[in-house]
Amino acid sequence: MATNGGGSNVEGISAGTNIEGAPPLAVTDHVSEDHISEDNLSNDGVPEDKGSISMPADDKPSVDNPLKLLDPPALEQQVKEFVDNARDLDDHLEILKRGAQLAQGNPDVLKPLSEKQKVYISDINLGVEGENRYGFLKQSKYLQGSILSTCLAGIVQGWTQSAINGSSVGMRADFGLKATGNTADLWTFGALTAIPFLVGGLLAPLIADPLQEHRLGRRGAIAVACVISIMATIGQSFSKTPAQLGGCRALTGLTLAAKASTAPLLIAETSPKHLRGQLLATWQLSDAFGIFLGFAANLAILGYNDSNKISWRIQTAAVLIPTVALLVVVYLMPESPRYLMKKKKYPKALESFKYLRPSPVSDLLAARDLIYAHFQLEAECQSMIDERERKHPSTVQPNVPVAGSDPEKQKATDWVPLYYIKKTSFLKRFPQTFGDDRSRRALVCASTVMFAQQLTGINTIG
């Protein structure tokens, strides 16, 4: 995906207005007087903790847990090297060390915490991590907002499908397209109905990927998709010819696919691990709920105005309701911290983690998530390098220092993580999806699920 000190390229790693900065709201919810920060990390006068943090049974380090088996000095040294290389994180070194200990499962990290903070992290009476007991309603308002934005994106998706379905009769009557006997009219009608999904499926990845990975991030890509979708929806509502309607629906298809590829990624990169699977399922639920809302709106509009030449335009314009709401919500949310890490914006990534993890120990949890994400992404990229070296030894070149340069100075200047996004592109990562064993298996599983969903016929009924 990027270069390791200017060396081997690894293409592709998946997880990640004021698009990349801190959100315009202040975090006040779920934060108590016991809130831990870099300023109160002293061990003086704190009673020793009697509990422990449970460790996984597997004793081998892996991509899923790259910090296993590191002794405390080695762990501390790796964190220090990361901070030195990343720069701009020197003021957070101590909290990052403690975050690394928490990610590893070291019970010593509990010693300077208050009893309330200890209970939140690890409840020895229940035998589970305390954090895992907190569901959606007790999460940060920013995490809840990110989930809401994903739900709204799914609602827009389903509502648009229903609007296209419901407006088909009125659109055909308005443009004088005959239902039988005229082959050209049938092809025109079919093209107008299918073009959003054909264009979205074929072309959107080429547009959405540069926006969300290289230019604007997750929030920015969703916001741009909303703006274009609003303009395209207005264009559909006032189109005078089938060509104008087709062009506007093609733009709508691009925005639908862009939101569908970005919104679930946003929630996957921001949600805590114990809720991630449940929250990702909200996308499909929201899509189905949007279909319901769209048909309900179609029925209400027909009851208010039964003129086919007018009602189909109102049905189309009704999609603006969830689209405008999504644009407002996504503006208020923090950016995906994993995206910021891929851009080497580590202080902003740490700040984003803090917004998404408000609790009595938000700083510590944010440090844990940043460190864990960094080493996990590094491990995954390294596994790809190793696999590619095994299959094609000549493709991975060793690092070659610039002649006459100071190696230490060059390292501090040129260091990039293996997952640095600027060294890759969609066209480079696409073939890796098939060449990398891990990515290929994930692709097969996801494609099988999507094919099965289509074969049930539920979308055809919708």
Tab-separated table of C-alpha atoms in Angstrom:
chain	number	residue	atom	x	y	z
A	1	MET	CA	0.000	0.000	0.000
A	2	ALA	CA	2.881	2.239	0.655
A	3	THR	CA	6.586	2.180	1.181
A	4	ASN	CA	8.477	1.173	4.250
A	5	GLY	CA	11.112	3.831	4.481
A	6	GLY	CA	11.039	4.291	0.727
A	7	GLY	CA	11.207	0.577	-0.020
A	8	SER	CA	8.674	-2.103	-0.828
A	9	ASN	CA	5.263	-1.087	-2.074
A	10	VAL	CA	2.180	-2.815	-0.781
A	11	GLU	CA	-0.980	-2.043	-2.723
A	12	GLY	CA	-4.150	-2.146	-0.737
A	13	ILE	CA	-5.250	-2.521	2.791
A	14	SER	CA	-8.849	-2.321	3.922
A	15	ALA	CA	-9.938	-1.588	7.412
A	16	GLY	CA	-10.532	3.811	8.678
A	17	THR	CA	-16.691	22.081	5.300
A	18	ASN	CA	-14.410	20.818	8.221
A	19	ILE	CA	-13.763	17.420	6.666
A	20	GLU	CA	-10.573	16.340	8.383
A	21	GLY	CA	-10.496	18.527	11.473
A	22	ALA	CA	-12.111	18.165	14.815
A	23	PRO	CA	-15.905	18.258	14.750
A	24	PRO	CA	-17.611	21.511	15.640
A	25	LEU	CA	-19.281	20.163	18.785
A	26	ALA	CA	-17.785	19.723	22.238
A	27	VAL	CA	-17.656	16.336	23.886
A	28	THR	CA	-19.383	16.388	27.235
A	29	ASP	CA	-21.448	13.202	27.358
A	30	HIS	CA	-20.426	10.222	29.489
A	31	VAL	CA	-17.321	12.030	30.803
A	32	SER	CA	-16.961	12.209	34.551
A	33	GLU	CA	-14.576	13.718	37.012
A	34	ASP	CA	-12.578	10.493	36.839
A	35	HIS	CA	-11.613	11.188	33.227
A	36	ILE	CA	-8.027	10.089	32.650
A	37	SER	CA	-5.540	12.148	30.645
A	38	GLU	CA	-1.802	12.633	30.260
A	39	ASP	CA	-1.879	14.985	33.250
A	40	ASN	CA	-2.895	12.413	35.857
A	41	LEU	CA	-0.892	9.332	35.007
A	42	SER	CA	1.236	9.307	38.182
A	43	ASN	CA	1.286	6.084	40.182
A	44	ASP	CA	1.803	7.870	43.488
A	45	GLY	CA	-0.769	7.137	46.155
A	46	VAL	CA	-2.849	4.784	44.023
A	47	PRO	CA	-3.766	1.417	45.520
A	48	GLU	CA	-2.603	-1.659	43.675
A	49	ASP	CA	-5.237	-3.306	41.493
A	50	LYS	CA	-6.359	-6.780	42.478
A	51	GLY	CA	-7.897	-7.746	39.137
A	52	SER	CA	-6.560	-8.585	35.741
A	53	ILE	CA	-7.435	-8.245	32.100
A	54	SER	CA	-8.162	-11.575	30.455
A	55	MET	CA	-5.789	-12.631	27.677
A	56	PRO	CA	-6.768	-14.751	24.655
A	57	ALA	CA	-5.872	-18.412	24.891
A	58	ASP	CA	-3.816	-18.382	21.703
A	59	ASP	CA	-0.189	-17.623	22.539
A	60	LYS	CA	1.073	-16.830	19.039
A	61	PRO	CA	1.291	-13.283	17.648
A	62	SER	CA	-0.774	-12.755	14.513
A	63	VAL	CA	-2.425	-10.106	12.376
A	64	ASP	CA	-5.375	-10.163	14.772
A	65	ASN	CA	-3.146	-9.575	17.817
A	66	PRO	CA	0.332	-8.370	16.765
A	67	LEU	CA	1.250	-7.264	20.303
A	68	LYS	CA	1.186	-10.735	21.843
A	69	LEU	CA	4.302	-12.125	23.498
A	70	LEU	CA	6.120	-8.779	23.505
A	71	ASP	CA	7.773	-8.252	26.866
A	72	PRO	CA	7.303	-4.789	28.453
A	73	PRO	CA	10.675	-3.354	27.335
A	74	ALA	CA	10.142	-4.506	23.742
A	75	LEU	CA	6.603	-3.136	23.695
A	76	GLU	CA	7.738	0.203	25.092
A	77	GLN	CA	10.569	0.395	22.560
A	78	GLN	CA	8.226	-0.245	19.631
A	79	VAL	CA	5.834	2.442	20.832
A	80	LYS	CA	8.707	4.893	21.240
A	81	GLU	CA	9.992	4.146	17.730
A	82	PHE	CA	6.503	4.710	16.354
A	83	VAL	CA	6.192	8.049	18.161
A	84	ASP	CA	9.668	9.135	17.004
A	85	ASN	CA	8.906	8.228	13.403
A	86	ALA	CA	5.379	9.629	13.344
A	87	ARG	CA	6.394	12.951	14.913
A	88	ASP	CA	3.766	15.301	16.370
A	89	LEU	CA	2.987	12.622	18.988
A	90	ASP	CA	5.803	13.354	21.446
A	91	ASP	CA	3.416	14.954	23.941
A	92	HIS	CA	1.316	11.769	23.960
A	93	LEU	CA	4.147	9.246	24.471
A	94	GLU	CA	3.205	8.235	28.027
A	95	ILE	CA	-0.504	7.734	27.315
A	96	LEU	CA	0.373	5.781	24.164
A	97	LYS	CA	2.621	3.477	26.199
A	98	ARG	CA	-0.265	2.814	28.574
A	99	GLY	CA	-2.587	2.312	25.629
A	100	ALA	CA	-0.187	-0.295	24.245
A	101	GLN	CA	-0.185	-2.080	27.600
A	102	LEU	CA	-3.981	-2.095	27.596
A	103	ALA	CA	-4.072	-3.415	24.020
A	104	GLN	CA	-1.679	-6.192	25.039
A	105	GLY	CA	-3.701	-7.044	28.149
A	106	ASN	CA	-1.143	-5.988	30.743
A	107	PRO	CA	-2.849	-5.653	34.169
A	108	ASP	CA	-0.270	-3.076	35.305
A	109	VAL	CA	-2.095	-0.445	33.301
A	110	LEU	CA	-4.936	-0.557	35.862
A	111	LYS	CA	-2.783	0.607	38.776
A	112	PRO	CA	-3.066	4.409	38.338
A	113	LEU	CA	-6.794	4.293	37.596
A	114	SER	CA	-9.664	5.057	39.913
A	115	GLU	CA	-12.097	2.321	40.869
A	116	LYS	CA	-14.696	3.648	38.455
A	117	GLN	CA	-12.200	3.569	35.585
A	118	LYS	CA	-11.111	0.050	36.489
A	119	VAL	CA	-14.688	-1.189	36.458
A	120	TYR	CA	-15.227	0.325	33.017
A	121	ILE	CA	-12.180	-1.444	31.567
A	122	SER	CA	-12.328	-4.785	33.368
A	123	ASP	CA	-14.908	-6.248	35.718
A	124	ILE	CA	-13.335	-9.288	37.396
A	125	ASN	CA	-16.614	-10.208	39.063
A	126	LEU	CA	-18.317	-10.706	35.705
A	127	GLY	CA	-15.230	-12.167	34.087
A	128	VAL	CA	-15.554	-9.911	31.038
A	129	GLU	CA	-14.140	-6.595	29.960
A	130	GLY	CA	-16.340	-3.858	31.365
A	131	GLU	CA	-16.293	-1.924	28.104
A	132	ASN	CA	-18.080	-4.788	26.352
A	133	ARG	CA	-21.134	-4.303	28.580
A	134	TYR	CA	-21.874	-0.874	27.130
A	135	GLY	CA	-24.252	-1.024	24.188
A	136	PHE	CA	-25.226	1.498	21.551
A	137	LEU	CA	-27.182	3.837	23.828
A	138	LYS	CA	-24.202	4.306	26.163
A	139	GLN	CA	-21.703	5.067	23.403
A	140	SER	CA	-20.384	8.498	22.460
A	141	LYS	CA	-22.828	10.851	20.771
A	142	TYR	CA	-20.332	11.093	17.926
A	143	LEU	CA	-20.311	7.334	17.462
A	144	GLN	CA	-24.098	7.386	17.580
A	145	GLY	CA	-24.046	10.134	14.948
A	146	SER	CA	-21.733	8.093	12.735
A	147	ILE	CA	-24.125	5.164	13.020
A	148	LEU	CA	-27.025	7.482	12.213
A	149	SER	CA	-25.225	8.694	9.094
A	150	THR	CA	-24.795	5.082	7.952
A	151	CYS	CA	-28.478	4.423	8.568
A	152	LEU	CA	-29.480	7.532	6.644
A	153	ALA	CA	-27.263	6.490	3.728
A	154	GLY	CA	-29.036	3.128	3.672
A	155	ILE	CA	-32.432	4.837	3.838
A	156	VAL	CA	-31.485	7.044	0.884
A	157	GLN	CA	-30.508	3.901	-1.024
A	158	GLY	CA	-33.816	2.140	-0.387
A	159	TRP	CA	-35.966	5.252	-0.805
A	160	THR	CA	-34.386	5.967	-4.194
A	161	GLN	CA	-35.194	2.447	-5.379
A	162	SER	CA	-38.806	2.894	-4.301
A	163	ALA	CA	-39.019	6.315	-5.958
A	164	ILE	CA	-37.761	4.933	-9.276
A	165	ASN	CA	-40.249	2.089	-8.993
A	166	GLY	CA	-43.202	4.287	-8.041
A	167	SER	CA	-42.506	6.982	-10.637
A	168	SER	CA	-42.296	4.564	-13.570
A	169	VAL	CA	-45.979	4.793	-14.508
A	170	GLY	CA	-46.197	8.574	-14.348
A	171	MET	CA	-42.851	9.044	-16.084
A	172	ARG	CA	-43.939	6.816	-18.968
A	173	ALA	CA	-47.206	8.735	-19.373
A	174	ASP	CA	-45.471	12.118	-19.140
A	175	PHE	CA	-42.914	11.305	-21.842
A	176	GLY	CA	-45.376	9.428	-24.039
A	177	LEU	CA	-43.571	6.079	-23.869
A	178	LYS	CA	-45.865	3.254	-24.994
A	179	ALA	CA	-46.046	0.138	-22.842
A	180	THR	CA	-46.563	-2.228	-25.796
A	181	GLY	CA	-45.948	-2.366	-29.511
A	182	ASN	CA	-43.058	0.118	-29.755
A	183	THR	CA	-39.668	-1.491	-29.271
A	184	ALA	CA	-37.826	1.838	-29.042
A	185	ASP	CA	-40.117	3.039	-26.251
A	186	LEU	CA	-39.640	-0.204	-24.344
A	187	TRP	CA	-35.846	0.083	-24.585
A	188	THR	CA	-35.986	3.723	-23.519
A	189	PHE	CA	-38.154	2.896	-20.529
A	190	GLY	CA	-35.901	0.005	-19.520
A	191	ALA	CA	-32.788	2.138	-19.837
A	192	LEU	CA	-34.258	4.933	-17.714
A	193	THR	CA	-35.153	2.408	-15.005
A	194	ALA	CA	-31.856	0.498	-14.990
A	195	ILE	CA	-29.309	3.248	-15.657
A	196	PRO	CA	-28.779	4.325	-12.010
A	197	PHE	CA	-27.769	0.825	-10.973
A	198	LEU	CA	-25.721	0.020	-14.083
A	199	VAL	CA	-23.718	3.243	-13.886
A	200	GLY	CA	-23.311	2.941	-10.126
A	201	GLY	CA	-22.054	-0.630	-10.280
A	202	LEU	CA	-19.669	-0.126	-13.197
A	203	LEU	CA	-18.237	3.369	-12.708
A	204	ALA	CA	-18.697	4.424	-9.102
A	205	PRO	CA	-15.684	2.500	-7.697
A	206	LEU	CA	-13.363	4.461	-9.993
A	207	ILE	CA	-14.758	7.720	-8.603
A	208	ALA	CA	-15.587	6.845	-5.001
A	209	ASP	CA	-12.216	5.257	-4.193
A	210	PRO	CA	-10.060	8.328	-4.976
A	211	LEU	CA	-12.490	10.539	-3.067
A	212	GLN	CA	-12.691	8.461	0.108
A	213	GLU	CA	-9.099	7.175	0.181
A	214	HIS	CA	-7.005	10.025	-1.230
A	215	ARG	CA	-8.910	13.304	-1.300
A	216	LEU	CA	-11.785	13.858	1.099
A	217	GLY	CA	-11.950	10.895	3.451
A	218	ARG	CA	-15.081	9.042	4.502
A	219	ARG	CA	-17.060	12.089	5.623
A	220	GLY	CA	-16.011	14.140	2.622
A	221	ALA	CA	-16.941	11.428	0.125
A	222	ILE	CA	-20.397	11.039	1.697
A	223	ALA	CA	-20.901	14.825	1.790
A	224	VAL	CA	-19.933	15.262	-1.876
A	225	ALA	CA	-22.176	12.340	-2.835
A	226	CYS	CA	-25.064	14.010	-0.981
A	227	VAL	CA	-24.539	17.356	-2.722
A	228	ILE	CA	-24.427	15.743	-6.181
A	229	SER	CA	-27.400	13.562	-5.284
A	230	ILE	CA	-29.440	16.632	-4.291
A	231	MET	CA	-28.662	18.344	-7.591
A	232	ALA	CA	-29.393	15.178	-9.587
A	233	THR	CA	-32.703	14.644	-7.777
A	234	ILE	CA	-33.796	18.209	-8.487
A	235	GLY	CA	-32.757	17.686	-12.113
A	236	GLN	CA	-34.887	14.550	-12.352
A	237	SER	CA	-37.897	16.358	-10.924
A	238	PHE	CA	-37.696	19.114	-13.561
A	239	SER	CA	-36.464	17.076	-16.558
A	240	LYS	CA	-38.293	17.697	-19.814
A	241	THR	CA	-36.950	14.860	-21.984
A	242	PRO	CA	-35.935	11.222	-21.458
A	243	ALA	CA	-32.315	12.202	-22.165
A	244	GLN	CA	-32.312	14.757	-19.355
A	245	LEU	CA	-33.892	12.258	-16.974
A	246	GLY	CA	-31.390	9.575	-17.976
A	247	GLY	CA	-28.429	11.876	-17.359
A	248	CYS	CA	-29.684	12.879	-13.928
A	249	ARG	CA	-30.407	9.282	-12.973
A	250	ALA	CA	-26.901	8.272	-14.046
A	251	LEU	CA	-25.514	10.862	-11.613
A	252	THR	CA	-27.855	9.519	-8.953
A	253	GLY	CA	-26.495	6.027	-9.533
A	254	LEU	CA	-22.931	7.246	-9.025
A	255	THR	CA	-23.839	8.866	-5.722
A	256	LEU	CA	-25.779	5.815	-4.519
A	257	ALA	CA	-22.806	3.539	-5.104
A	258	ALA	CA	-20.417	6.063	-3.535
A	259	LYS	CA	-22.505	6.218	-0.349
A	260	ALA	CA	-22.976	2.434	-0.321
A	261	SER	CA	-19.211	1.850	-0.453
A	262	THR	CA	-18.286	4.571	2.061
A	263	ALA	CA	-20.945	4.591	4.787
A	264	PRO	CA	-20.468	0.962	5.957
A	265	LEU	CA	-16.708	1.527	5.885
A	266	LEU	CA	-17.105	4.572	8.124
A	267	ILE	CA	-19.022	2.661	10.753
A	268	ALA	CA	-16.635	-0.320	10.552
A	269	GLU	CA	-13.662	1.963	11.214
A	270	THR	CA	-15.242	3.942	14.045
A	271	SER	CA	-17.252	1.404	16.049
A	272	PRO	CA	-15.798	-0.585	18.990
A	273	LYS	CA	-15.051	-4.212	18.226
A	274	HIS	CA	-17.800	-5.668	20.429
A	275	LEU	CA	-20.470	-3.735	18.483
A	276	ARG	CA	-18.973	-3.754	14.990
A	277	GLY	CA	-20.842	-6.741	13.577
A	278	GLN	CA	-24.188	-5.608	14.949
A	279	LEU	CA	-23.759	-2.057	13.690
A	280	LEU	CA	-22.712	-3.119	10.207
A	281	ALA	CA	-25.965	-5.058	9.943
A	282	THR	CA	-27.852	-1.769	10.300
A	283	TRP	CA	-26.918	-0.939	6.690
A	284	GLN	CA	-29.116	-3.696	5.243
A	285	LEU	CA	-31.859	-2.979	7.775
A	286	SER	CA	-31.772	0.711	6.849
A	287	ASP	CA	-31.920	-0.118	3.148
A	288	ALA	CA	-35.070	-2.198	3.699
A	289	PHE	CA	-36.536	0.515	5.935
A	290	GLY	CA	-35.830	3.077	3.197
A	291	ILE	CA	-37.719	0.926	0.693
A	292	PHE	CA	-40.674	0.909	3.086
A	293	LEU	CA	-40.531	4.682	3.593
A	294	GLY	CA	-40.240	5.243	-0.143
A	295	PHE	CA	-43.349	3.211	-0.929
A	296	ALA	CA	-45.224	4.871	1.915
A	297	ALA	CA	-44.285	8.278	0.454
A	298	ASN	CA	-45.369	7.120	-3.017
A	299	LEU	CA	-48.769	6.092	-1.680
A	300	ALA	CA	-49.217	9.331	0.250
A	301	ILE	CA	-48.332	11.429	-2.806
A	302	LEU	CA	-50.740	9.506	-5.043
A	303	GLY	CA	-53.489	10.046	-2.487
A	304	TYR	CA	-52.787	13.785	-2.476
A	305	ASN	CA	-52.332	14.232	-6.251
A	306	ASP	CA	-53.369	11.453	-8.638
A	307	SER	CA	-52.112	13.232	-11.773
A	308	ASN	CA	-49.441	10.938	-13.241
A	309	LYS	CA	-47.612	13.835	-14.896
A	310	ILE	CA	-47.137	15.602	-11.556
A	311	SER	CA	-47.062	12.849	-8.952
A	312	TRP	CA	-43.978	11.066	-10.345
A	313	ARG	CA	-41.952	14.254	-10.074
A	314	ILE	CA	-43.013	14.740	-6.442
A	315	GLN	CA	-42.208	11.093	-5.694
A	316	THR	CA	-38.733	11.613	-7.113
A	317	ALA	CA	-38.176	14.830	-5.168
A	318	ALA	CA	-39.216	13.176	-1.878
A	319	VAL	CA	-35.800	11.465	-1.769
A	320	LEU	CA	-34.380	14.865	-0.801
A	321	ILE	CA	-35.731	14.403	2.736
A	322	PRO	CA	-33.225	11.759	3.939
A	323	THR	CA	-30.463	13.084	1.657
A	324	VAL	CA	-30.456	16.560	3.214
A	325	ALA	CA	-30.618	14.993	6.700
A	326	LEU	CA	-27.588	12.834	5.865
A	327	LEU	CA	-25.612	15.847	4.639
A	328	VAL	CA	-26.238	17.686	7.925
A	329	VAL	CA	-25.424	14.705	10.165
A	330	VAL	CA	-22.215	13.718	8.388
A	331	TYR	CA	-20.915	17.291	8.644
A	332	LEU	CA	-21.127	17.113	12.437
A	333	MET	CA	-19.276	13.795	12.770
A	334	PRO	CA	-15.523	13.239	13.227
A	335	GLU	CA	-13.487	11.714	10.428
A	336	SER	CA	-12.558	8.049	10.462
A	337	PRO	CA	-9.361	7.742	12.535
A	338	ARG	CA	-8.061	4.942	10.314
A	339	TYR	CA	-8.308	7.183	7.271
A	340	LEU	CA	-6.364	9.874	9.137
A	341	MET	CA	-3.723	7.305	10.063
A	342	LYS	CA	-3.348	6.322	6.419
A	343	LYS	CA	-2.635	9.994	5.707
A	344	LYS	CA	-0.052	10.137	8.554
A	345	LYS	CA	-2.242	12.569	10.497
A	346	TYR	CA	-1.758	10.809	13.807
A	347	PRO	CA	-2.654	13.677	16.194
A	348	LYS	CA	-5.978	14.130	14.389
A	349	ALA	CA	-6.525	10.367	14.429
A	350	LEU	CA	-5.942	10.275	18.191
A	351	GLU	CA	-8.345	13.183	18.647
A	352	SER	CA	-10.948	11.416	16.525
A	353	PHE	CA	-10.609	8.277	18.646
A	354	LYS	CA	-11.199	10.421	21.747
A	355	TYR	CA	-14.420	11.822	20.267
A	356	LEU	CA	-15.603	8.323	19.440
A	357	ARG	CA	-14.713	6.818	22.834
A	358	PRO	CA	-15.917	9.230	25.535
A	359	SER	CA	-15.963	7.429	28.840
A	360	PRO	CA	-14.215	7.728	32.179
A	361	VAL	CA	-11.073	6.575	30.336
A	362	SER	CA	-11.487	8.037	26.850
A	363	ASP	CA	-7.851	9.154	26.499
A	364	LEU	CA	-6.579	5.722	27.447
A	365	LEU	CA	-9.018	3.932	25.146
A	366	ALA	CA	-8.128	6.300	22.304
A	367	ALA	CA	-4.420	5.592	22.809
A	368	ARG	CA	-5.132	1.858	22.885
A	369	ASP	CA	-7.127	1.975	19.660
A	370	LEU	CA	-4.512	4.095	17.856
A	371	ILE	CA	-1.613	1.834	18.843
A	372	TYR	CA	-3.534	-1.346	18.145
A	373	ALA	CA	-4.727	-0.095	14.744
A	374	HIS	CA	-1.194	0.949	13.765
A	375	PHE	CA	0.465	-2.356	14.605
A	376	GLN	CA	-2.416	-4.372	13.186
A	377	LEU	CA	-2.284	-2.532	9.852
A	378	GLU	CA	1.501	-2.880	9.808
A	379	ALA	CA	1.234	-6.613	10.475
A	380	GLU	CA	-1.362	-7.091	7.763
A	381	CYS	CA	0.709	-5.180	5.214
A	382	GLN	CA	3.832	-7.109	6.220
A	383	SER	CA	1.984	-10.392	5.712
A	384	MET	CA	1.138	-9.238	2.197
A	385	ILE	CA	4.768	-8.345	1.545
A	386	ASP	CA	5.893	-11.748	2.821
A	387	GLU	CA	3.353	-13.548	0.668
A	388	ARG	CA	4.299	-11.579	-2.423
A	389	GLU	CA	8.005	-12.166	-1.751
A	390	ARG	CA	7.310	-15.867	-1.435
A	391	LYS	CA	5.436	-15.974	-4.738
A	392	HIS	CA	7.496	-13.413	-6.672
A	393	PRO	CA	10.889	-12.864	-5.007
A	394	SER	CA	12.026	-10.228	-7.508
A	395	THR	CA	9.107	-7.840	-6.887
A	396	VAL	CA	10.155	-6.686	-3.399
A	397	GLN	CA	13.249	-4.506	-3.492
A	398	PRO	CA	15.427	-3.709	-0.464
A	399	ASN	CA	15.686	-0.158	0.796
A	400	VAL	CA	18.544	1.742	-0.830
A	401	PRO	CA	19.723	4.895	0.998
A	402	VAL	CA	20.427	8.043	-0.967
A	403	ALA	CA	24.158	8.504	-1.576
A	404	GLY	CA	25.807	11.033	0.737
A	405	SER	CA	22.772	11.367	3.003
A	406	ASP	CA	22.618	10.963	6.761
A	407	PRO	CA	20.763	7.638	7.328
A	408	GLU	CA	19.199	8.780	10.619
A	409	LYS	CA	18.077	12.106	9.178
A	410	GLN	CA	16.731	10.418	6.064
A	411	LYS	CA	14.799	7.904	8.198
A	412	ALA	CA	13.160	10.677	10.213
A	413	THR	CA	12.251	12.558	7.032
A	414	ASP	CA	11.152	9.733	4.739
A	415	TRP	CA	9.530	7.277	7.158
A	416	VAL	CA	6.082	6.180	6.131
A	417	PRO	CA	4.013	3.320	7.533
A	418	LEU	CA	3.405	0.300	5.343
A	419	TYR	CA	-0.247	1.325	5.063
A	420	TYR	CA	0.501	4.858	3.780
A	421	ILE	CA	-2.243	5.537	1.234
A	422	LYS	CA	-0.431	7.949	-1.087
A	423	LYS	CA	1.710	5.186	-2.595
A	424	THR	CA	-1.179	3.265	-4.066
A	425	SER	CA	-4.387	3.640	-6.059
A	426	PHE	CA	-7.563	1.762	-6.863
A	427	LEU	CA	-6.096	0.354	-10.087
A	428	LYS	CA	-3.133	-1.046	-8.150
A	429	ARG	CA	-5.202	-2.454	-5.296
A	430	PHE	CA	-7.844	-4.046	-7.521
A	431	PRO	CA	-5.666	-6.902	-8.863
A	432	GLN	CA	-4.328	-7.497	-5.364
A	433	THR	CA	-7.863	-8.384	-4.296
A	434	PHE	CA	-7.513	-11.509	-6.429
A	435	GLY	CA	-3.792	-12.128	-5.896
A	436	ASP	CA	-3.737	-11.985	-2.095
A	437	ASP	CA	-5.123	-15.154	-0.506
A	438	ARG	CA	-6.697	-13.354	2.436
A	439	SER	CA	-8.381	-10.719	0.270
A	440	ARG	CA	-9.545	-13.286	-2.258
A	441	ARG	CA	-11.259	-15.405	0.378
A	442	ALA	CA	-13.022	-12.307	1.754
A	443	LEU	CA	-14.125	-11.358	-1.772
A	444	VAL	CA	-15.533	-14.828	-2.426
A	445	CYS	CA	-17.471	-14.819	0.846
A	446	ALA	CA	-18.904	-11.318	0.309
A	447	SER	CA	-19.791	-11.994	-3.345
A	448	THR	CA	-21.527	-15.242	-2.441
A	449	VAL	CA	-23.681	-13.455	0.111
A	450	MET	CA	-24.621	-10.706	-2.371
A	451	PHE	CA	-25.441	-13.213	-5.138
A	452	ALA	CA	-27.606	-15.189	-2.719
A	453	GLN	CA	-29.418	-12.013	-1.740
A	454	GLN	CA	-30.199	-11.211	-5.361
A	455	LEU	CA	-31.285	-14.764	-6.163
A	456	THR	CA	-33.948	-14.618	-3.452
A	457	GLY	CA	-35.722	-12.026	-5.578
A	458	ILE	CA	-36.344	-9.619	-2.698
A	459	ASN	CA	-34.930	-6.625	-4.595
A	460	THR	CA	-37.033	-7.517	-7.627
A	461	ILE	CA	-40.145	-7.470	-5.454
A	462	GLY	CA	-39.039	-4.074	-4.126
